[in-house]
Amino acid sequence: AHQRHHLVVHIGGGALAAGVLLVSVIRDAAVLGSATFAALPYPSYYAVSVINVFDFIQRIEVLRTVTLLFGALVETGVCIYCACMGLSALCHRGFAKGLALPMGLLIAGLSALLFRNTAELTAFQTIFGWCAGSLTLLLTGILLLRLWVLQRKHRSKQIPIRR
């Protein structure tokens, strides 16, 4: 019953997040048009500046910038947390929290070395879009192979009880 509750919470949260993202993408495509929507790296950021509701909600660049930065910070934190949890589970260590700071510094250092400015990072997103699927499949295959080897090793250590 406890596992079912967690499953319902995860599925409900995922469906809610997917719904919010779908509504946001539909809004951006409707406001900007398909050609502009496809050409922009951050269509939601631009769509908010185009939307004009009276004179009150015309100039809210500061609010949308803070929202964009907060979203990027949260997304980066979740990605680092998931990477640390996966690495600690892969290595059978319980030190996921200890990995977060070094991994964050490694990511920041590598991004500073690879990209001089945000425009270069945005240009890399198109390359990453092509590589993400194959990289995901490769990493999943490596993890499954590692789990299969560990499972076989664990089975060989067990001694069957004979009666």
Tab-separated table of C-alpha atoms in Angstrom:
chain	number	residue	atom	x	y	z
A	1	ALA	CA	0.000	0.000	0.000
A	2	HIS	CA	2.876	2.351	0.791
A	3	GLN	CA	4.551	1.700	-2.580
A	4	ARG	CA	1.257	2.257	-4.376
A	5	HIS	CA	0.901	5.656	-2.681
A	6	HIS	CA	4.371	6.651	-3.911
A	7	LEU	CA	3.514	5.444	-7.403
A	8	VAL	CA	0.312	7.519	-7.450
A	9	VAL	CA	2.219	10.590	-6.241
A	10	HIS	CA	4.944	10.180	-8.882
A	11	ILE	CA	2.499	9.559	-11.716
A	12	GLY	CA	0.304	12.459	-10.606
A	13	GLY	CA	3.271	14.815	-10.306
A	14	GLY	CA	4.598	13.745	-13.696
A	15	ALA	CA	1.192	14.242	-15.310
A	16	LEU	CA	0.836	17.678	-13.702
A	17	ALA	CA	4.309	18.739	-14.866
A	18	ALA	CA	3.628	17.422	-18.379
A	19	GLY	CA	0.346	19.331	-18.462
A	20	VAL	CA	1.974	22.596	-17.386
A	21	LEU	CA	4.748	22.186	-19.961
A	22	LEU	CA	2.234	21.340	-22.688
A	23	VAL	CA	0.141	24.422	-21.918
A	24	SER	CA	3.293	26.560	-21.894
A	25	VAL	CA	4.453	25.229	-25.273
A	26	ILE	CA	0.995	25.706	-26.801
A	27	ARG	CA	0.869	29.281	-25.461
A	28	ASP	CA	4.313	30.084	-26.860
A	29	ALA	CA	3.505	28.594	-30.271
A	30	ALA	CA	0.208	30.483	-30.416
A	31	VAL	CA	1.770	33.816	-29.455
A	32	LEU	CA	4.938	33.588	-31.545
A	33	GLY	CA	3.996	31.425	-34.506
A	34	SER	CA	5.740	28.227	-35.490
A	35	ALA	CA	8.659	29.783	-37.397
A	36	THR	CA	9.644	32.172	-34.593
A	37	PHE	CA	8.979	29.505	-31.960
A	38	ALA	CA	11.400	27.082	-33.653
A	39	ALA	CA	14.076	29.738	-34.202
A	40	LEU	CA	14.329	31.020	-30.623
A	41	PRO	CA	16.434	29.309	-27.942
A	42	TYR	CA	14.077	30.437	-25.130
A	43	PRO	CA	10.647	30.933	-26.681
A	44	SER	CA	8.843	31.380	-23.348
A	45	TYR	CA	11.148	34.235	-22.426
A	46	TYR	CA	10.400	36.044	-25.677
A	47	ALA	CA	6.674	35.228	-25.612
A	48	VAL	CA	6.242	36.940	-22.255
A	49	SER	CA	7.712	40.148	-23.672
A	50	VAL	CA	5.304	40.012	-26.619
A	51	ILE	CA	2.202	39.479	-24.480
A	52	ASN	CA	0.659	42.817	-23.500
A	53	VAL	CA	-2.186	42.895	-20.970
A	54	PHE	CA	-3.182	46.556	-20.535
A	55	ASP	CA	-0.311	48.707	-19.284
A	56	PHE	CA	0.082	46.769	-16.070
A	57	ILE	CA	1.684	43.568	-17.336
A	58	GLN	CA	3.601	45.100	-20.220
A	59	ARG	CA	7.041	45.532	-18.706
A	60	ILE	CA	7.835	42.635	-16.410
A	61	GLU	CA	11.304	41.771	-17.726
A	62	VAL	CA	12.737	41.615	-14.222
A	63	LEU	CA	10.132	39.089	-13.105
A	64	ARG	CA	10.621	36.829	-16.119
A	65	THR	CA	14.406	37.046	-15.794
A	66	VAL	CA	14.242	36.032	-12.138
A	67	THR	CA	11.872	33.193	-13.065
A	68	LEU	CA	14.209	32.004	-15.830
A	69	LEU	CA	17.255	32.093	-13.554
A	70	PHE	CA	15.418	30.353	-10.725
A	71	GLY	CA	14.210	27.646	-13.108
A	72	ALA	CA	17.726	27.127	-14.455
A	73	LEU	CA	19.100	26.920	-10.920
A	74	VAL	CA	16.490	24.363	-9.871
A	75	GLU	CA	17.016	22.333	-13.044
A	76	THR	CA	20.779	22.298	-12.537
A	77	GLY	CA	20.373	21.291	-8.901
A	78	VAL	CA	18.051	18.423	-9.779
A	79	CYS	CA	20.396	17.224	-12.524
A	80	ILE	CA	23.405	17.288	-10.187
A	81	TYR	CA	21.427	15.513	-7.459
A	82	CYS	CA	20.272	12.778	-9.846
A	83	ALA	CA	23.779	12.343	-11.238
A	84	CYS	CA	25.197	12.015	-7.706
A	85	MET	CA	22.534	9.502	-6.699
A	86	GLY	CA	23.126	7.451	-9.844
A	87	LEU	CA	26.900	7.501	-9.437
A	88	SER	CA	26.719	6.492	-5.787
A	89	ALA	CA	24.274	3.670	-6.615
A	90	LEU	CA	26.500	2.497	-9.447
A	91	CYS	CA	29.554	2.411	-7.192
A	92	HIS	CA	27.651	0.929	-4.218
A	93	ARG	CA	28.624	3.840	-2.017
A	94	GLY	CA	26.456	5.945	0.242
A	95	PHE	CA	28.217	9.239	-0.346
A	96	ALA	CA	25.876	10.958	-2.786
A	97	LYS	CA	25.766	14.159	-0.737
A	98	GLY	CA	29.549	14.320	-0.702
A	99	LEU	CA	29.643	14.183	-4.496
A	100	ALA	CA	27.343	17.155	-5.088
A	101	LEU	CA	29.857	19.958	-4.513
A	102	PRO	CA	32.737	18.418	-6.516
A	103	MET	CA	30.374	17.509	-9.353
A	104	GLY	CA	28.896	21.020	-9.417
A	105	LEU	CA	32.367	22.550	-9.479
A	106	LEU	CA	33.383	20.147	-12.256
A	107	ILE	CA	30.349	21.136	-14.326
A	108	ALA	CA	30.987	24.843	-13.767
A	109	GLY	CA	34.662	24.482	-14.620
A	110	LEU	CA	34.033	22.473	-17.771
A	111	SER	CA	31.372	24.887	-18.988
A	112	ALA	CA	33.726	27.824	-18.392
A	113	LEU	CA	36.440	26.050	-20.399
A	114	LEU	CA	34.160	24.964	-23.250
A	115	PHE	CA	31.993	28.045	-23.744
A	116	ARG	CA	33.042	31.693	-23.714
A	117	ASN	CA	29.493	33.038	-23.518
A	118	THR	CA	25.845	32.023	-23.440
A	119	ALA	CA	25.490	32.219	-27.225
A	120	GLU	CA	28.044	29.418	-27.647
A	121	LEU	CA	26.237	27.361	-25.031
A	122	THR	CA	22.952	27.906	-26.858
A	123	ALA	CA	24.558	26.845	-30.150
A	124	PHE	CA	25.726	23.658	-28.431
A	125	GLN	CA	22.118	22.786	-27.566
A	126	THR	CA	21.448	21.912	-31.210
A	127	ILE	CA	24.430	19.545	-31.257
A	128	PHE	CA	23.394	18.096	-27.904
A	129	GLY	CA	19.900	17.472	-29.243
A	130	TRP	CA	21.355	15.079	-31.806
A	131	CYS	CA	23.632	13.347	-29.308
A	132	ALA	CA	21.258	13.095	-26.349
A	133	GLY	CA	19.314	10.080	-27.591
A	134	SER	CA	22.351	7.976	-28.417
A	135	LEU	CA	24.107	9.047	-25.223
A	136	THR	CA	21.057	8.074	-23.178
A	137	LEU	CA	20.912	4.665	-24.836
A	138	LEU	CA	24.644	4.137	-24.337
A	139	LEU	CA	24.571	5.065	-20.649
A	140	THR	CA	21.473	2.953	-20.058
A	141	GLY	CA	23.172	0.001	-21.735
A	142	ILE	CA	26.279	0.436	-19.591
A	143	LEU	CA	24.182	0.609	-16.423
A	144	LEU	CA	22.181	-2.486	-17.391
A	145	LEU	CA	25.388	-4.378	-18.165
A	146	ARG	CA	26.850	-3.347	-14.805
A	147	LEU	CA	23.693	-4.443	-12.978
A	148	TRP	CA	23.667	-7.747	-14.863
A	149	VAL	CA	27.302	-8.436	-13.881
A	150	LEU	CA	26.603	-7.533	-10.242
A	151	GLN	CA	23.518	-9.742	-10.199
A	152	ARG	CA	25.462	-12.712	-11.596
A	153	LYS	CA	28.251	-12.119	-9.074
A	154	HIS	CA	25.718	-11.933	-6.251
A	155	ARG	CA	24.023	-15.183	-7.378
A	156	SER	CA	27.340	-17.031	-7.559
A	157	LYS	CA	28.147	-16.076	-3.942
A	158	GLN	CA	24.893	-17.519	-2.605
A	159	ILE	CA	25.104	-21.098	-1.429
A	160	PRO	CA	21.895	-23.046	-1.939
A	161	ILE	CA	20.449	-24.673	1.178
A	162	ARG	CA	19.884	-28.398	0.762
A	163	ARG	CA	17.452	-30.263	2.921
